[in-house]
Short mmCIF file of C-alpha atoms in Angstrom, two decimals:
data_model
loop_
_atom_site.label_atom_id
_atom_site.label_comp_id
_atom_site.label_asym_id
_atom_site.label_seq_id
_atom_site.Cartn_x
_atom_site.Cartn_y
_atom_site.Cartn_z
CA MET A 139 19.78 -42.98 -52.11
CA GLY A 140 22.73 -41.62 -50.54
CA ALA A 141 26.32 -43.63 -50.53
CA SER A 142 25.95 -44.30 -46.58
CA GLN A 143 22.57 -45.68 -47.18
CA ARG A 144 23.96 -48.08 -49.84
CA LEU A 145 26.77 -49.24 -47.74
CA ARG A 146 24.36 -50.34 -45.16
CA GLY A 147 23.52 -53.30 -47.56
CA VAL A 148 27.11 -54.13 -47.88
CA GLY A 149 27.53 -58.06 -47.42
CA PRO A 150 30.10 -60.61 -48.50
CA GLY A 151 28.86 -60.58 -52.02
CA THR A 152 29.64 -56.93 -52.42
CA VAL A 153 33.04 -57.37 -50.75
CA ARG A 154 33.97 -59.92 -53.25
CA LEU A 155 32.47 -58.00 -56.06
CA ALA A 156 34.52 -54.84 -55.07
CA ARG A 157 37.63 -56.95 -54.78
CA VAL A 158 37.20 -58.75 -58.06
CA THR A 159 36.84 -55.57 -59.99
CA ALA A 160 39.55 -53.66 -58.23
CA GLY A 161 41.72 -56.93 -59.02
CA VAL A 162 40.64 -56.88 -62.68
CA PHE A 163 41.56 -53.18 -63.22
CA LEU A 164 44.85 -53.44 -61.36
CA VAL A 165 45.89 -56.49 -63.35
CA GLY A 166 44.61 -55.06 -66.58
CA MET A 167 46.64 -51.99 -66.29
CA ALA A 168 49.83 -54.03 -66.20
CA ALA A 169 49.18 -54.41 -69.91
CA PHE A 170 50.60 -50.93 -70.33
CA ALA A 171 54.01 -52.30 -69.83
CA ALA A 172 53.72 -53.63 -73.34
CA VAL A 173 54.55 -50.21 -74.52
CA PRO A 174 58.03 -49.66 -73.26
CA LEU A 175 58.84 -53.47 -73.95
CA ALA A 176 57.78 -52.84 -77.67
CA GLU A 177 60.01 -49.84 -77.76
CA ALA A 178 63.12 -51.38 -76.36
CA LEU A 179 63.00 -54.58 -78.45
CA GLY A 180 62.33 -52.61 -81.76
CA ALA A 181 64.78 -49.70 -81.00
CA TYR A 182 67.59 -50.60 -79.06
CA PRO A 183 70.57 -52.94 -79.30
CA ALA A 184 69.92 -56.49 -77.96
CA LEU A 185 72.02 -56.05 -74.77
CA ARG A 186 70.04 -52.87 -73.69
CA ALA A 187 66.89 -54.41 -74.88
CA ALA A 188 67.34 -57.40 -72.57
CA GLY A 189 68.28 -54.95 -69.75
CA ALA A 190 65.06 -53.06 -70.53
CA VAL A 191 62.93 -56.18 -70.62
CA LEU A 192 64.21 -57.37 -67.25
CA LEU A 193 63.71 -54.18 -65.55
CA ILE A 194 60.20 -53.71 -66.82
CA ILE A 195 59.20 -57.36 -66.13
CA GLY A 196 60.56 -56.79 -62.67
CA LEU A 197 58.84 -53.70 -62.07
CA THR A 198 55.54 -55.07 -63.23
CA GLY A 199 55.89 -57.96 -61.02
CA CYS A 200 56.43 -56.04 -57.82
CA TYR A 201 53.46 -54.05 -58.90
CA LEU A 202 51.22 -56.97 -59.37
CA TRP A 203 52.59 -58.29 -55.97
CA LEU A 204 51.80 -55.43 -53.88
CA SER A 205 48.64 -54.22 -55.71
CA VAL A 206 46.82 -57.64 -55.52
CA ARG A 207 48.01 -58.48 -51.91
CA ALA A 208 46.42 -55.02 -51.00
CA VAL A 209 43.01 -55.75 -52.66
CA LEU A 210 43.00 -59.16 -50.91
CA ASP A 211 43.87 -57.29 -47.60
CA ARG A 212 46.67 -59.83 -47.16
CA GLY A 213 49.91 -57.89 -45.98
CA SER A 214 53.20 -59.55 -46.00
CA ARG A 215 56.51 -59.14 -44.12
CA TRP A 216 58.11 -59.02 -47.57
CA ASP A 217 56.03 -56.14 -48.74
CA LEU A 218 58.30 -53.37 -47.60
CA ALA A 219 61.36 -55.26 -49.28
CA VAL A 220 59.47 -55.57 -52.43
CA LEU A 221 58.43 -52.01 -52.19
CA ALA A 222 62.30 -50.84 -51.87
CA GLY A 223 63.17 -53.08 -54.94
CA MET A 224 60.36 -51.82 -56.92
CA SER A 225 61.75 -48.14 -56.24
CA ALA A 226 65.25 -49.35 -57.34
CA LEU A 227 63.87 -50.84 -60.60
CA ALA A 228 61.74 -47.66 -61.20
CA ALA A 229 64.88 -45.27 -60.90
CA ALA A 230 66.63 -47.51 -63.23
CA VAL A 231 63.91 -48.19 -66.10
CA PRO A 232 64.13 -44.44 -67.42
CA PHE A 233 67.92 -44.87 -68.62
CA VAL A 234 67.44 -48.15 -70.05
CA ALA A 235 63.99 -48.33 -71.67
CA GLY A 236 63.52 -44.94 -73.04
CA PRO A 237 61.06 -42.14 -72.57
CA THR A 238 57.90 -44.45 -73.17
CA TRP A 239 58.65 -45.83 -69.56
CA LEU A 240 56.29 -43.18 -68.48
CA SER A 241 53.36 -45.37 -69.48
CA VAL A 242 54.02 -47.41 -66.58
CA GLY A 243 54.91 -44.59 -64.35
CA PHE A 244 51.90 -45.05 -62.16
CA MET A 245 53.04 -48.24 -60.81
CA LEU A 246 55.36 -46.90 -58.20
CA PRO A 247 52.94 -44.29 -56.88
CA LEU A 248 50.28 -46.93 -56.46
CA ALA A 249 52.64 -49.37 -54.71
CA PHE A 250 53.43 -46.60 -52.10
CA ALA A 251 49.68 -45.71 -51.62
CA VAL A 252 48.52 -49.27 -51.17
CA THR A 253 51.43 -50.62 -49.06
CA LEU A 254 52.25 -47.87 -46.75
CA ARG A 255 49.91 -45.97 -44.21
CA GLY A 256 49.12 -42.27 -43.32
CA TRP A 257 51.73 -39.74 -44.13
CA GLY A 258 54.23 -42.41 -45.43
CA ALA A 259 51.90 -43.33 -48.07
CA ALA A 260 51.00 -39.98 -49.31
CA ALA A 261 54.70 -38.64 -49.21
CA GLY A 262 55.85 -41.72 -51.14
CA PHE A 263 52.96 -41.34 -53.61
CA PHE A 264 53.72 -37.82 -54.36
CA ALA A 265 57.65 -38.33 -54.23
CA SER A 266 57.55 -40.99 -56.85
CA ILE A 267 55.51 -38.55 -59.22
CA ALA A 268 57.92 -35.79 -58.65
CA ALA A 269 61.07 -38.28 -59.31
CA GLY A 270 59.37 -39.60 -62.46
CA VAL A 271 59.09 -35.74 -63.66
CA LEU A 272 62.94 -35.37 -62.72
CA LEU A 273 63.84 -38.52 -64.41
CA SER A 274 62.23 -37.52 -67.57
CA ALA A 275 63.65 -33.68 -67.71
CA ALA A 276 65.46 -34.40 -70.92
CA GLN A 277 62.33 -35.09 -72.69
CA PRO A 278 60.07 -32.40 -74.07
CA MET A 279 58.45 -30.79 -71.02
CA SER A 280 54.88 -30.65 -72.53
CA TRP A 281 55.28 -34.65 -73.01
CA VAL A 282 56.52 -35.11 -69.58
CA LEU A 283 53.81 -33.07 -67.92
CA PHE A 284 51.26 -34.81 -69.88
CA GLY A 285 52.48 -38.36 -68.79
CA SER A 286 52.99 -37.22 -65.23
CA VAL A 287 49.70 -35.88 -64.80
CA GLN A 288 48.16 -38.97 -66.48
CA ASN A 289 50.19 -41.16 -64.00
CA LEU A 290 49.04 -39.02 -61.22
CA LEU A 291 45.45 -39.60 -62.27
CA THR A 292 45.82 -43.13 -62.97
CA ALA A 293 47.76 -44.03 -59.78
CA GLY A 294 45.22 -42.14 -57.69
CA ALA A 295 42.14 -43.87 -59.11
CA LEU A 296 43.43 -47.29 -59.05
CA ALA A 297 44.85 -46.56 -55.31
CA GLY A 298 41.19 -45.40 -54.43
CA LEU A 299 39.71 -48.49 -56.13
CA ALA A 300 42.09 -50.84 -54.13
CA ILE A 301 41.49 -48.97 -50.85
CA PHE A 302 37.76 -49.02 -51.30
CA ALA A 303 37.71 -52.53 -51.69
CA THR A 304 39.95 -52.99 -48.70
CA LEU A 305 37.48 -50.61 -46.68
CA LEU A 306 34.44 -52.74 -47.76
CA GLY A 307 36.02 -55.81 -46.52
CA GLU A 308 36.89 -53.97 -43.04
CA LEU A 309 33.16 -52.77 -42.98
CA GLN A 310 32.12 -56.08 -43.46
CA ARG A 311 34.09 -57.74 -40.59
CA THR A 312 33.18 -54.67 -38.11
CA ARG A 313 29.60 -55.21 -38.74
CA GLU A 314 29.89 -59.03 -37.97
CA GLU A 315 31.81 -58.23 -34.66
CA ALA A 316 29.20 -55.51 -33.99
CA ALA A 317 26.37 -58.17 -34.55
CA LYS A 318 28.48 -60.66 -32.11
CA LEU A 319 28.69 -57.91 -29.43
CA ALA A 320 25.09 -57.08 -29.68
CA ILE A 321 24.08 -60.69 -28.96
CA THR A 322 26.39 -60.84 -26.10
CA GLU A 323 25.17 -57.81 -24.70
CA GLU A 324 21.65 -59.14 -25.05
CA ARG A 325 22.51 -62.27 -23.41
CA LEU A 326 24.30 -60.36 -20.60
CA ARG A 327 21.10 -58.29 -20.21
CA PHE A 328 18.97 -61.21 -20.23
CA ALA A 329 20.75 -62.86 -17.62
CA ARG A 330 20.82 -59.86 -15.48
CA GLU A 331 17.19 -59.54 -15.51
CA LEU A 332 16.51 -62.98 -14.61
CA HIS A 333 19.13 -62.78 -11.73
CA ASP A 334 17.20 -59.57 -10.50
CA VAL A 335 13.78 -61.08 -10.78
CA LEU A 336 14.45 -64.59 -9.39
CA GLY A 337 17.14 -63.64 -6.99
CA HIS A 338 14.69 -61.52 -5.04
CA ASN A 339 11.55 -63.48 -5.38
CA LEU A 340 13.42 -66.90 -4.50
CA SER A 341 14.92 -65.01 -1.45
CA VAL A 342 11.43 -64.08 -0.27
CA VAL A 343 10.08 -67.67 -0.76
CA ALA A 344 13.24 -68.98 1.07
CA MET A 345 12.40 -66.52 4.05
CA ARG A 346 8.88 -67.17 4.10
CA THR A 347 9.17 -70.91 4.01
CA GLU A 348 11.38 -70.44 6.95
CA LEU A 349 9.04 -68.66 8.83
CA ALA A 350 6.24 -71.12 7.92
CA THR A 351 8.31 -74.15 9.34
CA ARG A 352 8.24 -72.12 12.78
CA ILE A 353 4.50 -71.96 12.95
CA PRO A 354 3.09 -74.30 15.69
CA PRO A 355 0.94 -77.15 14.27
CA GLU A 356 -1.97 -75.71 16.10
CA GLU A 357 -2.07 -72.63 14.12
CA ILE A 358 -3.13 -74.22 10.92
CA ALA A 359 -5.03 -71.19 9.56
CA ARG A 360 -1.76 -69.08 9.72
CA LEU A 361 0.25 -71.78 8.17
CA ARG A 362 -2.19 -71.85 5.19
CA ARG A 363 -2.00 -68.02 4.83
CA GLU A 364 1.87 -68.28 4.71
CA LEU A 365 1.69 -71.02 1.99
CA THR A 366 -0.87 -69.09 0.24
CA GLU A 367 1.61 -66.09 0.11
CA ILE A 368 4.26 -68.42 -0.75
CA HIS A 369 2.17 -69.87 -3.79
CA ASP A 370 1.47 -66.24 -4.77
CA ILE A 371 5.18 -65.20 -4.90
CA ALA A 372 5.80 -68.45 -6.96
CA ARG A 373 3.11 -67.62 -9.42
CA ARG A 374 4.37 -63.88 -9.68
CA SER A 375 7.83 -65.13 -10.42
CA LEU A 376 6.68 -67.30 -13.19
CA HIS A 377 4.84 -64.45 -14.61
CA ASP A 378 7.66 -62.29 -14.16
CA VAL A 379 10.14 -64.67 -16.09
CA ARG A 380 7.79 -64.93 -18.79
CA ALA A 381 7.61 -61.32 -19.08
CA VAL A 382 11.32 -60.90 -19.12
CA VAL A 383 11.58 -63.35 -21.92
CA LYS A 384 9.07 -61.55 -24.13
CA GLY A 385 10.95 -58.23 -23.35
CA TYR A 386 7.88 -56.57 -21.84
CA ARG A 387 8.83 -56.43 -18.22
CA GLU A 388 8.57 -52.85 -16.77
CA MET A 389 9.78 -51.72 -13.16
CA SER A 390 7.75 -49.46 -11.07
CA LEU A 391 9.45 -47.59 -8.24
CA GLU A 392 6.36 -47.06 -6.14
CA ARG A 393 5.56 -50.81 -6.43
CA GLU A 394 8.91 -52.04 -5.84
CA LEU A 395 9.13 -49.65 -2.59
CA SER A 396 5.76 -51.12 -1.41
CA GLY A 397 6.71 -54.66 -2.06
CA VAL A 398 9.94 -54.28 -0.43
CA ARG A 399 8.52 -52.70 2.93
CA ARG A 400 5.80 -55.57 3.00
CA VAL A 401 8.43 -58.27 2.80
CA LEU A 402 10.87 -56.57 5.09
CA GLU A 403 8.10 -56.07 7.91
CA THR A 404 7.02 -59.58 7.39
CA ALA A 405 10.62 -60.53 8.27
CA GLY A 406 10.65 -58.24 11.29
CA VAL A 407 12.55 -55.34 9.85
CA ARG A 408 11.22 -52.08 10.73
CA CYS A 409 11.21 -49.67 7.60
CA ASP A 410 11.35 -46.08 7.48
CA PHE A 411 11.21 -44.63 3.79
CA ALA A 412 11.20 -41.10 2.57
CA GLU A 413 9.18 -39.85 -0.27
CA LEU A 414 11.08 -39.67 -3.61
CA PRO A 415 10.81 -36.50 -5.51
CA SER A 416 8.53 -36.47 -8.62
CA THR A 417 11.15 -34.76 -11.00
CA LEU A 418 13.23 -38.09 -11.21
CA THR A 419 13.03 -39.11 -14.96
CA PRO A 420 11.29 -42.69 -15.68
CA GLU A 421 14.93 -44.00 -16.50
CA VAL A 422 16.30 -42.98 -13.36
CA ARG A 423 13.29 -44.42 -11.27
CA VAL A 424 13.71 -47.72 -13.04
CA ALA A 425 17.38 -47.77 -12.10
CA LEU A 426 16.40 -46.85 -8.38
CA ALA A 427 13.88 -49.56 -8.45
CA TRP A 428 16.27 -52.25 -9.30
CA ALA A 429 18.60 -50.84 -6.62
CA VAL A 430 16.07 -51.08 -4.05
CA ARG A 431 15.31 -54.62 -5.06
CA GLU A 432 18.98 -55.45 -4.87
CA ALA A 433 19.42 -53.97 -1.58
CA ALA A 434 16.42 -55.53 -0.04
CA THR A 435 17.53 -59.04 -1.58
CA ASN A 436 20.89 -58.81 -0.13
CA LEU A 437 19.63 -57.59 3.10
CA LEU A 438 17.39 -60.85 3.56
CA ARG A 439 20.09 -63.05 2.36
CA HIS A 440 23.04 -61.88 4.22
CA SER A 441 22.19 -59.62 7.16
CA ASP A 442 20.59 -59.56 10.66
CA ALA A 443 18.75 -56.08 10.20
CA THR A 444 16.09 -54.98 12.47
CA VAL A 445 15.63 -51.50 10.91
CA CYS A 446 16.04 -50.42 7.14
CA LEU A 447 16.00 -46.65 6.43
CA LEU A 448 15.65 -44.98 3.02
CA GLY A 449 16.68 -41.49 3.10
CA VAL A 450 16.50 -38.76 0.19
CA GLU A 451 18.93 -35.58 -0.01
CA PRO A 452 18.61 -33.33 -2.82
CA CYS A 453 21.98 -31.38 -3.75
CA GLY A 454 21.36 -29.12 -6.86
CA ASP A 455 20.55 -31.05 -9.87
CA ARG A 456 21.67 -34.29 -8.25
CA ILE A 457 19.84 -36.55 -5.44
CA THR A 458 21.38 -38.88 -3.20
CA VAL A 459 19.46 -41.86 -2.28
CA THR A 460 20.66 -43.76 0.73
CA VAL A 461 19.41 -47.25 1.75
CA ALA A 462 20.95 -48.12 5.52
CA ASN A 463 20.46 -51.06 7.77
CA ASP A 464 21.76 -52.00 11.26
CA GLY A 465 22.33 -55.63 10.25
CA VAL A 466 26.13 -55.69 9.79
CA ARG A 467 27.08 -58.94 11.35
CA ALA A 468 30.12 -59.46 13.48
CA GLY A 469 33.29 -60.34 11.82
CA GLY A 470 32.51 -58.09 8.70
CA GLY A 471 29.35 -59.70 7.61
CA LEU A 472 26.80 -58.68 5.21
CA SER A 473 24.25 -55.87 4.97
CA ALA A 474 21.44 -54.60 2.64
CA SER A 475 23.62 -53.52 -0.17
CA GLY A 476 25.67 -56.57 -0.69
CA ALA A 477 29.09 -55.65 0.87
CA GLY A 478 31.37 -58.15 2.79
CA ALA A 479 30.34 -61.59 2.67
CA ALA A 480 27.61 -60.93 -0.19
CA ASP A 481 30.46 -59.88 -2.32
CA ALA A 482 32.40 -62.85 -1.62
CA ALA A 483 29.23 -65.06 -1.99
CA GLU A 484 28.32 -63.46 -5.42
CA ALA A 485 32.06 -63.63 -6.58
CA THR A 486 31.91 -67.37 -5.64
CA VAL A 487 28.81 -68.29 -7.65
CA GLY A 488 29.63 -65.87 -10.46
CA GLY A 489 26.33 -63.48 -9.37
CA SER A 490 25.74 -60.29 -11.32
CA GLY A 491 23.49 -58.32 -8.64
CA LEU A 492 26.12 -55.81 -7.58
CA ALA A 493 27.53 -55.50 -11.14
CA GLY A 494 24.26 -54.93 -12.61
CA LEU A 495 23.20 -52.22 -10.09
CA ASP A 496 26.34 -50.33 -10.86
CA GLU A 497 25.69 -50.81 -14.50
CA ARG A 498 22.35 -49.66 -14.39
CA LEU A 499 23.28 -46.41 -12.47
CA THR A 500 25.90 -45.67 -15.00
CA GLN A 501 23.66 -46.03 -17.92
CA VAL A 502 21.40 -43.17 -16.28
CA GLY A 503 24.33 -40.92 -15.38
CA GLY A 504 24.41 -42.20 -11.47
CA SER A 505 26.86 -43.92 -9.38
CA SER A 506 26.75 -45.93 -6.04
CA GLY A 507 28.83 -46.04 -2.85
CA ARG A 508 29.00 -48.33 0.06
CA HIS A 509 30.38 -47.87 3.41
CA ILE A 510 30.03 -49.52 7.10
CA GLU A 511 30.00 -47.53 10.26
CA ASP A 512 28.91 -48.48 13.82
CA GLY A 513 27.34 -51.63 12.89
CA TRP A 514 25.29 -50.04 9.97
CA PHE A 515 25.60 -50.56 6.35
CA THR A 516 24.66 -47.91 3.92
CA LEU A 517 24.16 -48.00 0.12
CA SER A 518 24.43 -44.36 -1.39
CA LEU A 519 22.93 -43.91 -4.85
CA ASP A 520 23.78 -40.58 -6.62
CA VAL A 521 21.39 -39.92 -9.67
CA PRO A 522 20.36 -37.11 -11.65
CA GLY A 523 17.27 -34.95 -10.14
CA GLY A 524 16.09 -33.94 -13.70
CA PRO A 525 15.84 -34.91 -17.27
CA MET A 526 19.01 -35.91 -18.80
CA ALA A 527 20.40 -35.41 -22.36
CA ALA A 528 22.38 -38.35 -22.63
CA ALA A 529 21.42 -41.95 -23.79
CA LEU A 530 19.54 -43.64 -21.23
CA ILE A 531 18.17 -47.11 -20.66
CA SER A 532 14.66 -48.26 -20.84
CA ALA A 533 12.69 -50.24 -18.37
CA THR A 534 14.04 -53.57 -19.65
CA GLY A 535 17.86 -52.29 -19.63
CA ASP A 536 17.90 -51.63 -23.38
CA ARG A 537 19.50 -48.29 -24.79
CA LYS A 538 17.06 -46.03 -26.29
#
């Protein structure tokens, strides 16, 4: 099992274990301060010994403060001040504590590595190692080099252990945030699906119901047919909602175009739809199906259209699909794509139809545009004409 696979199972327990392990090693290494302390107390006069003890205790205290807080990932505004004080103590210790101070020479490099970031941490780490060599120049060179290499390896290992524990904690937090974002994205997708399904079908029910109220009482057979159609639409809506909840609903561009044509013609809107090319990928066809549904929904809600045109214009490896209608109302009203008053209406109630349309097209590498001219509203959909290499959405809006 590779390291990346092991990290997939990291949880709060693993993070705690890593921090405890790093903390035990870092605190345990402070015991090496006993070596220069013992030498100072046994070999130097009382005044010098007292000074050495104070310096070594201060150096060790700063080391514990910075290393333990780094493992716990709890930075403080005092850390830089503590690091500066620790540097001053480390520069004074060799002159008071004697040559065995090298046994704690790993403390300052480690403090730089876990307190600073980036180049500052690297520069401080190696500069403190080099300073240790210079401060011990009066001692036998072989002994100085051995102690310096030992401090380099010890500080590097401890810094890696502390940073690893911190990174595990950050990995855990990142995964928690990613899980929250995934849940939020799924909720938005589900809300969009329900809006797209119910928005269209309820608009049709409202339109057919309004038509049914205008049927003369003597035409009871026609009224029954309309009520039967409304009943069938309601049943289909219930089925669609259940399918959305289960995550199995798929869109068919051909079925959607046929349904839109039937609904619009029933409402007295003449339809002229061009044939779409067969080279479109399934993902693009799904996005276009949602776009056609949204256009028809907004046409029924917000326009006075009598004609709806669907055009197709190939351009290289791209295809532009236009959905146009002549239903722009006087005073900047709505049309089939949901501009003007439709935008205002959806903004008022917090609708997601237009935003969902743009999002779906973006996910398949397409885009949309809207414009009004001479009483006509045109929705332009620019989509890839062939297979794509990018990540695409599935029929339910999920990424593959």
